CSV table of C-alpha atoms in Angstrom, one decimal:
chain,number,residue,atom,x,y,z
A,1,MET,CA,20.1,-176.0,-59.3
A,2,SER,CA,20.6,-179.8,-57.8
A,3,HIS,CA,20.9,-181.0,-62.1
A,4,MET,CA,23.6,-178.7,-62.7
A,5,MET,CA,25.3,-179.7,-59.4
A,6,ASN,CA,25.3,-183.3,-60.6
A,7,SER,CA,26.4,-182.4,-63.9
A,8,GLN,CA,29.4,-180.4,-62.2
A,9,ARG,CA,30.0,-183.3,-60.1
A,10,LEU,CA,29.9,-185.8,-63.2
A,11,ASN,CA,32.7,-183.5,-65.0
A,12,ALA,CA,34.8,-183.3,-62.0
A,13,VAL,CA,38.5,-184.6,-63.2
A,14,LYS,CA,39.2,-187.2,-60.9
A,15,VAL,CA,43.1,-186.8,-59.5
A,16,ARG,CA,45.2,-189.8,-58.2
A,17,MET,CA,48.2,-189.3,-56.2
A,18,SER,CA,50.2,-191.6,-58.4
A,19,ASP,CA,49.7,-189.2,-61.3
A,20,ALA,CA,51.6,-186.3,-59.5
A,21,ALA,CA,53.9,-188.8,-57.9
A,22,VAL,CA,55.8,-189.6,-61.6
A,23,LEU,CA,56.1,-185.9,-62.2
A,24,ALA,CA,57.6,-185.2,-58.6
A,25,GLY,CA,60.1,-188.1,-58.9
A,26,ALA,CA,61.2,-187.6,-62.4
A,27,VAL,CA,61.8,-183.8,-61.3
A,28,SER,CA,63.6,-184.8,-58.3
A,29,LEU,CA,65.8,-187.4,-60.3
A,30,LEU,CA,66.6,-184.4,-63.1
A,31,TYR,CA,68.1,-182.3,-59.6
A,32,ALA,CA,69.8,-185.2,-58.5
A,33,LEU,CA,71.3,-185.5,-62.0
A,34,ALA,CA,72.0,-181.8,-62.4
A,35,LEU,CA,74.0,-181.7,-59.1
A,36,ILE,CA,76.1,-184.6,-60.0
A,37,ALA,CA,77.0,-183.1,-63.6
A,38,CYS,CA,77.8,-179.8,-61.9
A,39,PRO,CA,78.1,-179.7,-58.5
A,40,ARG,CA,79.8,-176.4,-57.8
A,41,ALA,CA,77.8,-174.4,-60.7
A,42,PHE,CA,74.6,-175.3,-59.6
A,43,ALA,CA,74.6,-174.8,-56.1
A,44,GLU,CA,76.1,-170.9,-56.6
A,45,LEU,CA,73.7,-170.6,-59.6
A,46,LEU,CA,70.7,-171.1,-56.6
A,47,GLN,CA,72.7,-168.9,-54.3
A,48,ARG,CA,72.8,-166.0,-56.6
A,49,ILE,CA,69.1,-166.4,-57.5
A,50,PHE,CA,68.2,-166.4,-53.8
A,51,VAL,CA,70.6,-163.5,-53.2
A,52,TRP,CA,69.1,-161.5,-55.9
A,53,GLY,CA,65.6,-161.9,-54.3
A,54,HIS,CA,64.2,-163.8,-57.4
A,55,PHE,CA,64.3,-167.6,-56.2
A,56,PHE,CA,60.8,-167.9,-54.6
A,57,PRO,CA,59.1,-165.8,-57.1
A,58,ALA,CA,60.6,-167.8,-59.9
A,59,LEU,CA,60.2,-171.3,-58.1
A,60,THR,CA,56.3,-170.6,-57.5
A,61,VAL,CA,55.4,-169.8,-60.9
A,62,LEU,CA,57.3,-172.8,-62.2
A,63,LEU,CA,55.3,-175.0,-60.0
A,64,VAL,CA,51.8,-173.0,-60.8
A,65,LEU,CA,52.5,-173.5,-64.4
A,66,THR,CA,54.1,-177.6,-64.1
A,67,ASN,CA,51.1,-178.3,-61.8
A,68,GLU,CA,48.4,-176.8,-64.3
A,69,ILE,CA,49.8,-178.3,-67.2
A,70,LEU,CA,49.7,-181.6,-65.3
A,71,PHE,CA,46.1,-180.9,-64.7
A,72,VAL,CA,45.6,-180.8,-68.2
A,73,VAL,CA,47.3,-183.7,-69.4
A,74,ILE,CA,45.1,-185.6,-66.6
A,75,SER,CA,41.9,-184.7,-67.8
A,76,ARG,CA,42.9,-184.9,-71.5
A,77,ARG,CA,44.0,-188.6,-71.2
A,78,ARG,CA,40.9,-189.3,-69.3
A,79,ALA,CA,38.7,-187.6,-71.8
A,80,GLN,CA,37.2,-185.3,-69.0
A,81,ARG,CA,36.4,-181.4,-69.3
A,82,PRO,CA,38.2,-179.8,-66.4
A,83,GLY,CA,36.2,-177.1,-64.5
A,84,LEU,CA,37.7,-173.9,-62.9
A,85,PHE,CA,37.6,-175.0,-59.3
A,86,THR,CA,40.1,-177.7,-59.2
A,87,PRO,CA,42.9,-175.4,-61.0
A,88,VAL,CA,42.3,-172.7,-59.0
A,89,CYS,CA,42.6,-174.9,-55.5
A,90,LEU,CA,45.6,-176.5,-57.3
A,91,ALA,CA,47.5,-172.8,-57.8
A,92,ILE,CA,46.3,-171.7,-54.2
A,93,LEU,CA,47.8,-174.8,-52.5
A,94,THR,CA,50.9,-174.8,-54.8
A,95,ILE,CA,51.2,-171.1,-53.6
A,96,LEU,CA,50.7,-172.1,-49.9
A,97,VAL,CA,53.5,-175.1,-50.1
A,98,VAL,CA,56.0,-172.8,-51.5
A,99,LEU,CA,55.5,-169.9,-48.9
A,100,ASP,CA,55.9,-172.8,-46.1
A,101,PHE,CA,59.5,-173.2,-47.7
A,102,ARG,CA,59.8,-169.5,-48.0
A,103,PHE,CA,59.2,-169.2,-44.5
A,104,LEU,CA,62.1,-171.8,-43.4
A,105,VAL,CA,64.8,-170.9,-45.7
A,106,TYR,CA,64.2,-167.3,-44.2
A,107,ALA,CA,64.4,-168.7,-41.1
A,108,ALA,CA,67.4,-170.6,-41.5
A,109,ASN,CA,68.9,-167.5,-43.2
A,110,ALA,CA,68.2,-165.5,-39.8
A,111,HIS,CA,69.6,-168.1,-38.1
A,112,ALA,CA,73.0,-168.5,-39.8
A,113,GLN,CA,73.1,-164.4,-39.6
A,114,LEU,CA,72.7,-164.6,-35.9
A,115,SER,CA,75.6,-166.8,-35.5
A,116,HIS,CA,77.6,-163.6,-35.6
A,117,LEU,CA,76.4,-162.5,-32.4
A,118,SER,CA,78.7,-163.5,-29.5
A,119,PHE,CA,75.7,-164.2,-26.7
A,120,PHE,CA,74.9,-167.7,-29.1
A,121,PRO,CA,77.0,-170.3,-27.7
A,122,ALA,CA,75.4,-172.8,-29.5
A,123,TYR,CA,76.5,-171.3,-33.1
A,124,ASN,CA,80.0,-172.6,-33.1
A,125,LEU,CA,80.0,-171.9,-37.0
A,126,VAL,CA,80.2,-167.9,-38.1
A,127,ARG,CA,78.3,-167.7,-41.4
A,128,ASP,CA,77.1,-164.7,-43.3
A,129,GLY,CA,73.6,-166.6,-44.7
A,130,ILE,CA,72.3,-169.9,-45.4
A,131,SER,CA,74.8,-172.2,-46.8
A,132,SER,CA,74.6,-173.0,-50.6
A,133,GLU,CA,73.8,-177.0,-49.2
A,134,GLU,CA,71.2,-175.9,-46.9
A,135,LEU,CA,69.7,-174.0,-49.9
A,136,LEU,CA,70.0,-176.8,-52.5
A,137,ALA,CA,68.1,-179.5,-50.2
A,138,TYR,CA,65.4,-176.8,-49.3
A,139,THR,CA,64.7,-176.2,-53.0
A,140,HIS,CA,64.7,-179.9,-53.4
A,141,LEU,CA,62.1,-180.5,-51.1
A,142,ALA,CA,60.1,-177.5,-52.1
A,143,THR,CA,60.0,-178.8,-55.5
A,144,VAL,CA,59.0,-182.1,-54.7
A,145,SER,CA,56.5,-180.7,-52.3
A,146,GLY,CA,55.3,-178.3,-54.7
A,147,ILE,CA,54.2,-180.5,-57.1
A,148,PHE,CA,53.2,-183.8,-55.0
A,149,LEU,CA,51.3,-181.9,-51.8
A,150,PRO,CA,48.5,-180.1,-53.6
A,151,TYR,CA,47.6,-182.8,-56.1
A,152,LEU,CA,47.6,-185.0,-52.5
A,153,LEU,CA,45.4,-182.5,-50.6
A,154,VAL,CA,42.8,-182.2,-53.8
A,155,ARG,CA,42.7,-186.1,-54.0
A,156,VAL,CA,41.8,-186.1,-50.1
A,157,THR,CA,39.0,-183.6,-50.5
A,158,GLN,CA,37.8,-185.7,-53.7
A,159,ASN,CA,37.8,-188.7,-51.7
A,160,TYR,CA,35.6,-187.2,-49.0
A,161,VAL,CA,33.4,-185.3,-51.3
A,162,SER,CA,32.7,-188.8,-53.1
A,163,GLY,CA,32.4,-190.3,-49.9
A,164,ALA,CA,30.3,-187.9,-48.5
A,165,ASN,CA,27.9,-188.2,-51.9
A,166,SER,CA,27.6,-192.0,-51.7
A,167,ALA,CA,26.4,-191.7,-48.2
A,168,ASP,CA,23.7,-189.4,-48.9
A,169,GLN,CA,22.4,-191.7,-51.8
A,170,ASP,CA,22.7,-194.9,-49.5
A,171,ALA,CA,20.5,-192.6,-47.2
A,172,LYS,CA,18.2,-191.7,-49.8
A,173,VAL,CA,17.6,-195.4,-51.2
A,174,ARG,CA,17.0,-196.5,-47.7
A,175,ASN,CA,14.7,-193.8,-46.8
A,176,ALA,CA,12.7,-194.2,-50.1
A,177,VAL,CA,12.6,-198.1,-49.2
A,178,ALA,CA,11.5,-197.6,-45.9
A,179,GLY,CA,8.9,-195.1,-47.2
A,180,GLN,CA,7.5,-198.1,-49.3
B,1,MET,CA,83.0,-179.2,-66.3
B,2,ARG,CA,83.7,-181.1,-63.4
B,3,VAL,CA,81.5,-184.6,-62.9
B,4,TRP,CA,81.0,-185.3,-59.7
B,5,ILE,CA,80.0,-188.9,-58.8
B,6,PRO,CA,78.4,-189.9,-55.3
B,7,ILE,CA,79.6,-193.6,-54.9
B,8,GLY,CA,77.8,-193.6,-51.7
B,9,ALA,CA,74.2,-192.9,-53.0
B,10,PHE,CA,74.8,-195.1,-56.0
B,11,TRP,CA,75.7,-197.9,-53.4
B,12,TRP,CA,72.8,-197.3,-51.5
B,13,LEU,CA,70.6,-197.4,-54.5
B,14,GLY,CA,72.2,-200.4,-55.8
B,15,LEU,CA,72.0,-202.3,-52.5
B,16,TYR,CA,68.2,-201.6,-52.3
B,17,ALA,CA,67.1,-202.0,-55.7
B,18,ALA,CA,69.1,-205.5,-55.4
B,19,PHE,CA,67.8,-206.7,-52.1
B,20,GLY,CA,64.2,-205.2,-52.1
B,21,VAL,CA,62.9,-205.9,-55.5
B,22,LEU,CA,65.8,-208.4,-57.5
B,23,ALA,CA,66.0,-211.1,-55.0
B,24,PRO,CA,62.4,-211.6,-54.3
B,25,TRP,CA,62.1,-211.9,-58.1
B,26,LEU,CA,64.9,-214.0,-58.8
B,27,LEU,CA,64.1,-216.4,-56.3
B,28,ARG,CA,60.4,-216.7,-57.5
B,29,TRP,CA,62.2,-217.2,-60.7
B,30,THR,CA,64.2,-220.0,-59.5
B,31,ARG,CA,61.3,-221.9,-58.1
B,32,LYS,CA,59.5,-221.1,-61.1
B,33,GLY,CA,60.3,-224.8,-62.5
B,34,ARG,CA,58.5,-226.3,-59.4
B,35,SER,CA,55.5,-224.0,-59.0
B,36,GLY,CA,54.8,-223.5,-62.8
B,37,LEU,CA,53.6,-220.2,-62.2
B,38,ALA,CA,53.8,-217.1,-63.9
B,39,ILE,CA,56.7,-214.9,-62.8
B,40,SER,CA,56.4,-211.3,-64.0
B,41,PRO,CA,57.3,-208.4,-61.8
B,42,ARG,CA,53.8,-207.3,-62.1
B,43,LYS,CA,52.5,-210.3,-60.8
B,44,LEU,CA,54.7,-211.0,-57.9
B,45,PHE,CA,54.0,-207.5,-56.6
B,46,ARG,CA,50.3,-207.3,-57.5
B,47,ARG,CA,49.3,-206.8,-53.9
B,48,GLY,CA,51.1,-203.4,-53.8
B,49,GLU,CA,54.0,-204.9,-51.6
B,50,LEU,CA,56.6,-202.2,-54.0
B,51,GLY,CA,54.6,-199.4,-51.6
B,52,LEU,CA,55.3,-201.1,-48.4
B,53,PHE,CA,59.2,-201.4,-49.7
B,54,GLY,CA,59.1,-197.4,-50.2
B,55,LEU,CA,58.2,-197.0,-47.0
B,56,LEU,CA,61.1,-199.2,-45.5
B,57,LEU,CA,63.5,-197.0,-48.0
B,58,ALA,CA,62.2,-193.9,-46.5
B,59,ILE,CA,63.0,-195.0,-43.0
B,60,SER,CA,66.2,-195.9,-44.0
B,61,VAL,CA,67.2,-192.8,-45.9
B,62,VAL,CA,65.4,-190.7,-42.6
B,63,LEU,CA,67.9,-192.8,-40.2
B,64,ASP,CA,71.1,-191.8,-42.3
B,65,LEU,CA,69.8,-188.0,-42.2
B,66,ARG,CA,69.7,-188.3,-38.4
B,67,ARG,CA,73.4,-189.0,-38.9
B,68,SER,CA,74.3,-186.2,-40.8
B,69,ALA,CA,75.6,-182.9,-39.6
B,70,LEU,CA,72.7,-180.5,-41.3
B,71,PRO,CA,70.6,-178.4,-39.1
B,72,THR,CA,68.0,-179.7,-37.2
B,73,GLN,CA,65.2,-178.2,-38.7
B,74,LEU,CA,66.7,-179.2,-42.3
B,75,ILE,CA,66.5,-182.8,-40.7
B,76,LEU,CA,63.3,-182.6,-39.4
B,77,THR,CA,61.7,-181.1,-42.7
B,78,SER,CA,63.2,-183.6,-44.8
B,79,ALA,CA,62.4,-186.3,-43.0
B,80,ALA,CA,58.8,-185.2,-42.4
B,81,ILE,CA,58.5,-185.4,-46.4
B,82,LEU,CA,60.1,-188.4,-46.5
B,83,ILE,CA,57.9,-190.4,-44.3
B,84,PHE,CA,54.9,-188.9,-45.6
B,85,SER,CA,55.5,-190.2,-49.2
B,86,GLY,CA,57.0,-193.4,-47.8
B,87,LEU,CA,53.3,-193.8,-46.1
B,88,MET,CA,51.6,-192.7,-49.2
B,89,ALA,CA,53.3,-195.4,-51.2
B,90,ALA,CA,52.5,-198.1,-48.4
B,91,SER,CA,48.8,-196.9,-48.5
B,92,ALA,CA,48.7,-198.6,-52.1
B,93,TRP,CA,49.7,-202.2,-50.1
B,94,LEU,CA,47.0,-201.0,-46.8
B,95,GLU,CA,44.3,-200.6,-49.5
B,96,ASP,CA,44.4,-203.8,-51.3
B,97,TYR,CA,45.4,-205.9,-48.1
B,98,SER,CA,42.3,-204.6,-46.5
B,99,ARG,CA,39.9,-205.0,-49.7
B,100,VAL,CA,41.3,-208.8,-49.2
B,101,SER,CA,40.7,-209.0,-45.6
B,102,GLU,CA,37.0,-207.8,-46.2
B,103,GLY,CA,36.7,-210.7,-48.1
B,104,LEU,CA,36.9,-208.7,-51.9
B,105,ALA,CA,39.6,-210.8,-53.1
B,106,ASP,CA,39.4,-209.2,-56.9
B,107,PRO,CA,42.6,-207.9,-57.3
B,108,ASP,CA,42.5,-204.1,-58.4
B,109,HIS,CA,44.8,-203.4,-61.3
B,110,ARG,CA,45.4,-199.9,-60.1
B,111,THR,CA,47.4,-201.1,-56.6
B,112,TRP,CA,50.1,-202.3,-58.9
B,113,VAL,CA,50.5,-199.1,-60.7
B,114,ASP,CA,49.9,-197.0,-58.2
B,115,SER,CA,52.4,-198.8,-55.7
B,116,ARG,CA,55.0,-198.6,-58.6
B,117,LYS,CA,54.7,-195.0,-59.4
B,118,LEU,CA,54.7,-194.0,-55.5
B,119,LEU,CA,57.8,-196.4,-55.3
B,120,PHE,CA,59.4,-194.4,-58.2
B,121,LEU,CA,58.6,-191.3,-56.3
B,122,VAL,CA,60.3,-192.5,-53.0
B,123,LEU,CA,63.3,-194.0,-54.6
B,124,SER,CA,63.8,-190.9,-56.4
B,125,VAL,CA,63.3,-188.2,-53.3
B,126,ALA,CA,65.4,-190.9,-51.3
B,127,PHE,CA,68.4,-191.1,-53.8
B,128,THR,CA,68.6,-187.2,-54.3
B,129,THR,CA,68.6,-186.8,-50.5
B,130,GLU,CA,71.7,-189.4,-50.1
B,131,VAL,CA,73.2,-187.1,-52.8
B,132,LEU,CA,72.7,-184.2,-51.0
B,133,LEU,CA,74.0,-185.8,-47.9
B,134,GLU,CA,77.3,-186.7,-49.5
B,135,HIS,CA,77.5,-183.3,-51.4
B,136,SER,CA,77.1,-181.5,-47.8
B,137,ALA,CA,79.5,-183.8,-46.3
B,138,GLU,CA,82.0,-183.6,-49.2
B,139,VAL,CA,81.8,-179.9,-48.7
B,140,TRP,CA,82.1,-179.3,-44.9
B,141,GLN,CA,85.4,-181.6,-45.5
B,142,ARG,CA,86.8,-179.0,-47.8
Protein backbone atom coordinates (compact mmCIF):
# COMPACT_ATOMS: atom_id res chain seq x y z
CA MET A 1 0.00 0.00 0.00
CA SER A 2 2.73 2.40 1.02
CA HIS A 3 4.71 1.34 -2.08
CA MET A 4 1.71 2.24 -4.25
CA MET A 5 1.38 5.63 -2.54
CA ASN A 6 5.09 6.28 -3.01
CA SER A 7 4.89 5.48 -6.73
CA GLN A 8 1.85 7.76 -7.06
CA ARG A 9 3.77 10.52 -5.29
CA LEU A 10 6.66 10.07 -7.69
CA ASN A 11 4.35 10.28 -10.71
CA ALA A 12 2.62 13.49 -9.56
CA VAL A 13 3.30 16.30 -12.03
CA LYS A 14 5.02 19.26 -10.40
CA VAL A 15 3.27 22.44 -11.48
CA ARG A 16 5.04 25.80 -11.37
CA MET A 17 3.26 29.13 -11.04
CA SER A 18 5.13 30.52 -14.03
CA ASP A 19 3.61 27.85 -16.34
CA ALA A 20 0.13 29.25 -15.88
CA ALA A 21 1.40 32.85 -15.70
CA VAL A 22 2.54 32.81 -19.34
CA LEU A 23 -0.80 31.52 -20.61
CA ALA A 24 -2.81 33.92 -18.42
CA GLY A 25 -0.63 36.84 -19.58
CA ALA A 26 -0.98 35.86 -23.25
CA VAL A 27 -4.77 35.56 -22.93
CA SER A 28 -4.89 38.95 -21.20
CA LEU A 29 -2.85 40.55 -24.01
CA LEU A 30 -5.11 38.98 -26.66
CA TYR A 31 -8.10 40.39 -24.80
CA ALA A 32 -6.54 43.88 -24.88
CA LEU A 33 -5.79 43.52 -28.60
CA ALA A 34 -9.38 42.45 -29.32
CA LEU A 35 -10.62 45.50 -27.41
CA ILE A 36 -8.24 47.81 -29.29
CA ALA A 37 -9.10 46.30 -32.71
CA CYS A 38 -12.90 46.44 -32.34
CA PRO A 39 -13.86 48.26 -29.14
CA ARG A 40 -17.58 48.58 -29.78
CA ALA A 41 -18.22 45.22 -31.46
CA PHE A 42 -16.32 43.26 -28.81
CA ALA A 43 -18.22 44.89 -25.94
CA GLU A 44 -21.55 44.39 -27.72
CA LEU A 45 -20.79 40.73 -28.43
CA LEU A 46 -20.08 40.04 -24.74
CA GLN A 47 -23.22 41.91 -23.70
CA ARG A 48 -25.32 39.92 -26.17
CA ILE A 49 -23.94 36.58 -24.94
CA PHE A 50 -24.64 37.67 -21.36
CA VAL A 51 -28.23 38.60 -22.19
CA TRP A 52 -28.76 35.23 -23.94
CA GLY A 53 -27.62 33.51 -20.74
CA HIS A 54 -24.76 31.51 -22.30
CA PHE A 55 -22.00 33.68 -20.90
CA PHE A 56 -20.89 31.76 -17.80
CA PRO A 57 -21.43 28.22 -19.14
CA ALA A 58 -19.32 29.14 -22.20
CA LEU A 59 -16.62 30.77 -20.03
CA THR A 60 -16.51 27.74 -17.72
CA VAL A 61 -16.15 25.26 -20.59
CA LEU A 62 -13.43 27.36 -22.27
CA LEU A 63 -11.42 27.82 -19.06
CA VAL A 64 -11.67 24.18 -17.98
CA LEU A 65 -10.56 23.04 -21.46
CA THR A 66 -7.67 25.55 -21.48
CA ASN A 67 -6.46 24.48 -18.04
CA GLU A 68 -6.63 20.78 -18.89
CA ILE A 69 -4.73 21.29 -22.15
CA LEU A 70 -2.10 23.31 -20.29
CA PHE A 71 -1.78 20.54 -17.72
CA VAL A 72 -1.22 17.93 -20.43
CA VAL A 73 1.38 20.20 -22.08
CA ILE A 74 3.23 20.67 -18.75
CA SER A 75 3.28 16.94 -18.00
CA ARG A 76 4.49 16.10 -21.53
CA ARG A 77 7.23 18.73 -21.36
CA ARG A 78 8.48 17.27 -18.08
CA ALA A 79 8.06 13.70 -19.34
CA GLN A 80 5.80 12.81 -16.41
CA ARG A 81 2.68 10.68 -16.43
CA PRO A 82 -0.27 12.69 -15.10
CA GLY A 83 -2.64 11.04 -12.63
CA LEU A 84 -6.36 11.74 -12.49
CA PHE A 85 -6.40 13.63 -9.19
CA THR A 86 -4.71 16.88 -10.25
CA PRO A 87 -6.76 17.43 -13.47
CA VAL A 88 -10.00 16.84 -11.53
CA CYS A 89 -8.86 19.31 -8.83
CA LEU A 90 -7.95 21.84 -11.53
CA ALA A 91 -11.39 21.50 -13.14
CA ILE A 92 -13.20 21.92 -9.81
CA LEU A 93 -11.10 24.93 -8.83
CA THR A 94 -11.70 26.57 -12.23
CA ILE A 95 -15.46 26.07 -11.89
CA LEU A 96 -15.34 27.59 -8.39
CA VAL A 97 -13.45 30.66 -9.62
CA VAL A 98 -15.96 31.20 -12.44
CA LEU A 99 -18.84 30.74 -9.97
CA ASP A 100 -17.35 33.50 -7.80
CA PHE A 101 -17.27 35.84 -10.77
CA ARG A 102 -20.78 34.80 -11.76
CA PHE A 103 -21.94 35.90 -8.31
CA LEU A 104 -20.08 39.24 -8.66
CA VAL A 105 -21.52 39.94 -12.12
CA TYR A 106 -25.08 39.08 -11.10
CA ALA A 107 -24.68 41.26 -7.99
CA ALA A 108 -23.51 44.16 -10.20
CA ASN A 109 -26.45 43.51 -12.56
CA ALA A 110 -28.93 43.55 -9.68
CA HIS A 111 -27.26 46.71 -8.33
CA ALA A 112 -27.76 48.43 -11.70
CA GLN A 113 -31.41 47.32 -11.94
CA LEU A 114 -32.12 48.62 -8.43
CA SER A 115 -31.11 52.07 -9.66
CA HIS A 116 -34.67 52.38 -11.03
CA LEU A 117 -36.01 52.50 -7.48
CA SER A 118 -36.36 56.07 -6.34
CA PHE A 119 -35.62 55.30 -2.67
CA PHE A 120 -31.98 54.60 -3.48
CA PRO A 121 -30.59 58.14 -3.57
CA ALA A 122 -27.01 56.90 -3.99
CA TYR A 123 -27.72 55.76 -7.54
CA ASN A 124 -27.51 58.84 -9.69
CA LEU A 125 -27.34 56.85 -12.93
CA VAL A 126 -30.40 54.84 -13.99
CA ARG A 127 -29.49 51.71 -16.01
CA ASP A 128 -31.29 48.61 -17.26
CA GLY A 129 -28.52 46.25 -16.19
CA ILE A 130 -24.79 45.81 -15.97
CA SER A 131 -22.93 48.13 -18.37
CA SER A 132 -20.80 46.71 -21.17
CA GLU A 133 -17.67 48.31 -19.62
CA GLU A 134 -18.26 46.51 -16.32
CA LEU A 135 -18.90 43.24 -18.16
CA LEU A 136 -15.68 43.71 -20.16
CA ALA A 137 -13.68 44.23 -16.96
CA TYR A 138 -15.28 41.27 -15.13
CA THR A 139 -14.72 38.98 -18.12
CA HIS A 140 -11.06 39.93 -18.23
CA LEU A 141 -10.62 39.33 -14.50
CA ALA A 142 -12.51 36.01 -14.64
CA THR A 143 -10.41 34.77 -17.56
CA VAL A 144 -7.08 35.65 -15.94
CA SER A 145 -8.10 34.34 -12.51
CA GLY A 146 -9.66 31.21 -13.99
CA ILE A 147 -6.30 30.26 -15.49
CA PHE A 148 -3.89 31.51 -12.82
CA LEU A 149 -5.66 30.87 -9.49
CA PRO A 150 -6.34 27.09 -9.88
CA TYR A 151 -2.67 26.48 -10.77
CA LEU A 152 -1.57 28.67 -7.88
CA LEU A 153 -3.71 26.67 -5.43
CA VAL A 154 -2.42 23.37 -6.84
CA ARG A 155 1.15 24.67 -6.51
CA VAL A 156 0.61 25.76 -2.91
CA THR A 157 -0.90 22.36 -2.07
CA GLN A 158 2.02 20.55 -3.72
CA ASN A 159 4.49 22.69 -1.72
CA TYR A 160 2.63 21.89 1.48
CA VAL A 161 2.46 18.15 0.74
CA SER A 162 6.14 17.90 -0.28
CA GLY A 163 7.09 19.90 2.85
CA ALA A 164 5.08 17.52 5.05
CA ASN A 165 6.64 14.47 3.31
CA SER A 166 10.19 15.74 3.76
CA ALA A 167 9.41 16.54 7.42
CA ASP A 168 8.13 12.94 7.86
CA GLN A 169 11.27 11.54 6.25
CA ASP A 170 13.49 13.74 8.47
CA ALA A 171 11.63 12.49 11.56
CA LYS A 172 12.07 8.84 10.44
CA VAL A 173 15.81 9.35 9.86
CA ARG A 174 16.15 11.04 13.25
CA ASN A 175 14.28 8.17 14.97
CA ALA A 176 16.45 5.59 13.20
CA VAL A 177 19.64 7.40 14.28
CA ALA A 178 18.33 7.66 17.87
CA GLY A 179 17.44 3.90 17.82
CA GLN A 180 20.99 2.96 16.77
CA MET B 1 -13.75 48.21 -38.46
CA ARG B 2 -12.51 51.23 -36.49
CA VAL B 3 -9.25 50.63 -34.62
CA TRP B 4 -9.09 52.60 -31.40
CA ILE B 5 -5.67 53.47 -30.00
CA PRO B 6 -5.45 53.79 -26.20
CA ILE B 7 -2.61 56.35 -26.15
CA GLY B 8 -2.62 56.64 -22.35
CA ALA B 9 -2.13 52.89 -21.88
CA PHE B 10 0.74 52.76 -24.39
CA TRP B 11 2.34 55.83 -22.76
CA TRP B 12 2.07 54.15 -19.35
CA LEU B 13 3.55 50.89 -20.70
CA GLY B 14 6.44 52.69 -22.40
CA LEU B 15 7.24 54.75 -19.31
CA TYR B 16 7.42 51.76 -16.99
CA ALA B 17 9.30 49.55 -19.44
CA ALA B 18 11.81 52.35 -20.04
CA PHE B 19 12.47 53.22 -16.40
CA GLY B 20 11.98 49.78 -14.87
CA VAL B 21 13.91 47.56 -17.27
CA LEU B 22 15.72 49.55 -19.96
CA ALA B 23 17.21 52.28 -17.75
CA PRO B 24 18.99 49.89 -15.32
CA TRP B 25 20.22 47.81 -18.24
CA LEU B 26 21.57 50.88 -20.10
CA LEU B 27 23.22 52.18 -16.92
CA ARG B 28 24.95 48.85 -16.51
CA TRP B 29 25.91 48.88 -20.20
CA THR B 30 27.57 52.30 -19.86
CA ARG B 31 29.63 50.97 -16.92
CA LYS B 32 30.69 47.89 -18.85
CA GLY B 33 33.99 49.39 -19.95
CA ARG B 34 35.10 50.04 -16.39
CA SER B 35 33.93 46.87 -14.69
CA GLY B 36 34.26 44.47 -17.61
CA LEU B 37 31.21 42.48 -16.40
CA ALA B 38 28.68 40.77 -18.60
CA ILE B 39 25.58 42.83 -19.23
CA SER B 40 22.92 40.43 -20.44
CA PRO B 41 19.48 41.07 -18.87
CA ARG B 42 19.57 37.52 -17.54
CA LYS B 43 22.70 38.29 -15.50
CA LEU B 44 21.51 41.74 -14.49
CA PHE B 45 18.15 40.51 -13.15
CA ARG B 46 19.22 37.01 -12.12
CA ARG B 47 18.13 37.51 -8.51
CA GLY B 48 14.47 37.95 -9.51
CA GLU B 49 14.45 41.76 -9.45
CA LEU B 50 11.94 41.71 -12.32
CA GLY B 51 9.43 40.19 -9.91
CA LEU B 52 9.87 43.08 -7.51
CA PHE B 53 9.36 45.46 -10.42
CA GLY B 54 6.11 43.56 -11.15
CA LEU B 55 4.79 44.42 -7.68
CA LEU B 56 5.58 48.11 -8.25
CA LEU B 57 3.70 47.97 -11.57
CA ALA B 58 0.68 46.39 -9.90
CA ILE B 59 0.64 49.11 -7.20
CA SER B 60 0.76 51.87 -9.82
CA VAL B 61 -2.28 50.43 -11.64
CA VAL B 62 -4.18 50.06 -8.35
CA LEU B 63 -3.60 53.79 -7.75
CA ASP B 64 -4.98 54.51 -11.24
CA LEU B 65 -7.99 52.30 -10.50
CA ARG B 66 -8.72 54.28 -7.33
CA ARG B 67 -8.97 57.48 -9.36
CA SER B 68 -11.37 55.95 -11.90
CA ALA B 69 -15.16 56.26 -11.94
CA LEU B 70 -15.73 52.48 -11.95
CA PRO B 71 -18.01 50.90 -9.30
CA THR B 72 -16.29 50.21 -5.97
CA GLN B 73 -16.92 46.45 -6.18
CA LEU B 74 -15.15 46.26 -9.55
CA ILE B 75 -12.24 48.41 -8.34
CA LEU B 76 -11.76 46.17 -5.30
CA THR B 77 -11.84 42.96 -7.39
CA SER B 78 -9.38 44.32 -9.96
CA ALA B 79 -7.07 45.66 -7.23
CA ALA B 80 -7.12 42.34 -5.37
CA ILE B 81 -6.16 40.37 -8.49
CA LEU B 82 -3.46 42.86 -9.51
CA ILE B 83 -1.90 42.96 -6.04
CA PHE B 84 -2.09 39.19 -5.78
CA SER B 85 -0.27 38.63 -9.07
CA GLY B 86 2.23 41.35 -8.09
CA LEU B 87 2.92 39.58 -4.80
CA MET B 88 3.41 36.28 -6.60
CA ALA B 89 5.93 37.97 -8.91
CA ALA B 90 7.72 39.52 -5.94
CA SER B 91 7.84 36.11 -4.23
CA ALA B 92 10.35 34.99 -6.91
CA TRP B 93 12.73 37.73 -5.69
CA LEU B 94 11.89 37.03 -2.02
CA GLU B 95 12.70 33.32 -2.35
CA ASP B 96 16.11 34.10 -3.79
CA TYR B 97 16.73 36.83 -1.21
CA SER B 98 15.91 34.39 1.63
CA ARG B 99 18.22 31.77 0.13
CA VAL B 100 21.10 34.26 -0.04
CA SER B 101 20.47 35.58 3.47
CA GLU B 102 20.52 31.98 4.79
CA GLY B 103 23.96 31.55 3.29
CA LEU B 104 22.91 29.45 0.29
CA ALA B 105 24.46 31.77 -2.28
CA ASP B 106 24.21 29.31 -5.15
CA PRO B 107 21.96 31.07 -7.70
CA ASP B 108 18.90 29.18 -8.83
CA HIS B 109 18.35 29.45 -12.61
CA ARG B 110 14.61 29.11 -12.07
CA THR B 111 14.47 32.47 -10.24
CA TRP B 112 15.19 34.36 -13.47
CA VAL B 113 12.68 32.28 -15.48
CA ASP B 114 9.94 32.57 -12.83
CA SER B 115 10.40 36.31 -12.29
CA ARG B 116 10.39 36.97 -16.05
CA LYS B 117 7.22 34.94 -16.66
CA LEU B 118 5.38 36.39 -13.66
CA LEU B 119 6.38 39.91 -14.74
CA PHE B 120 4.84 39.12 -18.14
CA LEU B 121 1.58 38.21 -16.37
CA VAL B 122 1.55 41.40 -14.27
CA LEU B 123 2.47 43.54 -17.27
CA SER B 124 -0.28 42.03 -19.44
CA VAL B 125 -2.97 42.31 -16.76
CA ALA B 126 -1.86 45.86 -15.92
CA PHE B 127 -1.82 46.91 -19.59
CA THR B 128 -5.28 45.44 -20.22
CA THR B 129 -6.59 47.17 -17.08
CA GLU B 130 -5.20 50.49 -18.35
CA VAL B 131 -6.86 49.88 -21.75
CA LEU B 132 -10.17 49.08 -20.02
CA LEU B 133 -9.88 52.23 -17.88
CA GLU B 134 -9.30 54.37 -20.95
CA HIS B 135 -12.16 52.64 -22.78
CA SER B 136 -14.62 53.24 -19.95
CA ALA B 137 -13.49 56.86 -19.58
CA GLU B 138 -14.12 57.40 -23.31
CA VAL B 139 -17.54 55.75 -23.18
CA TRP B 140 -18.64 57.84 -20.19
CA GLN B 141 -17.41 61.03 -21.86
CA ARG B 142 -19.71 60.38 -24.85
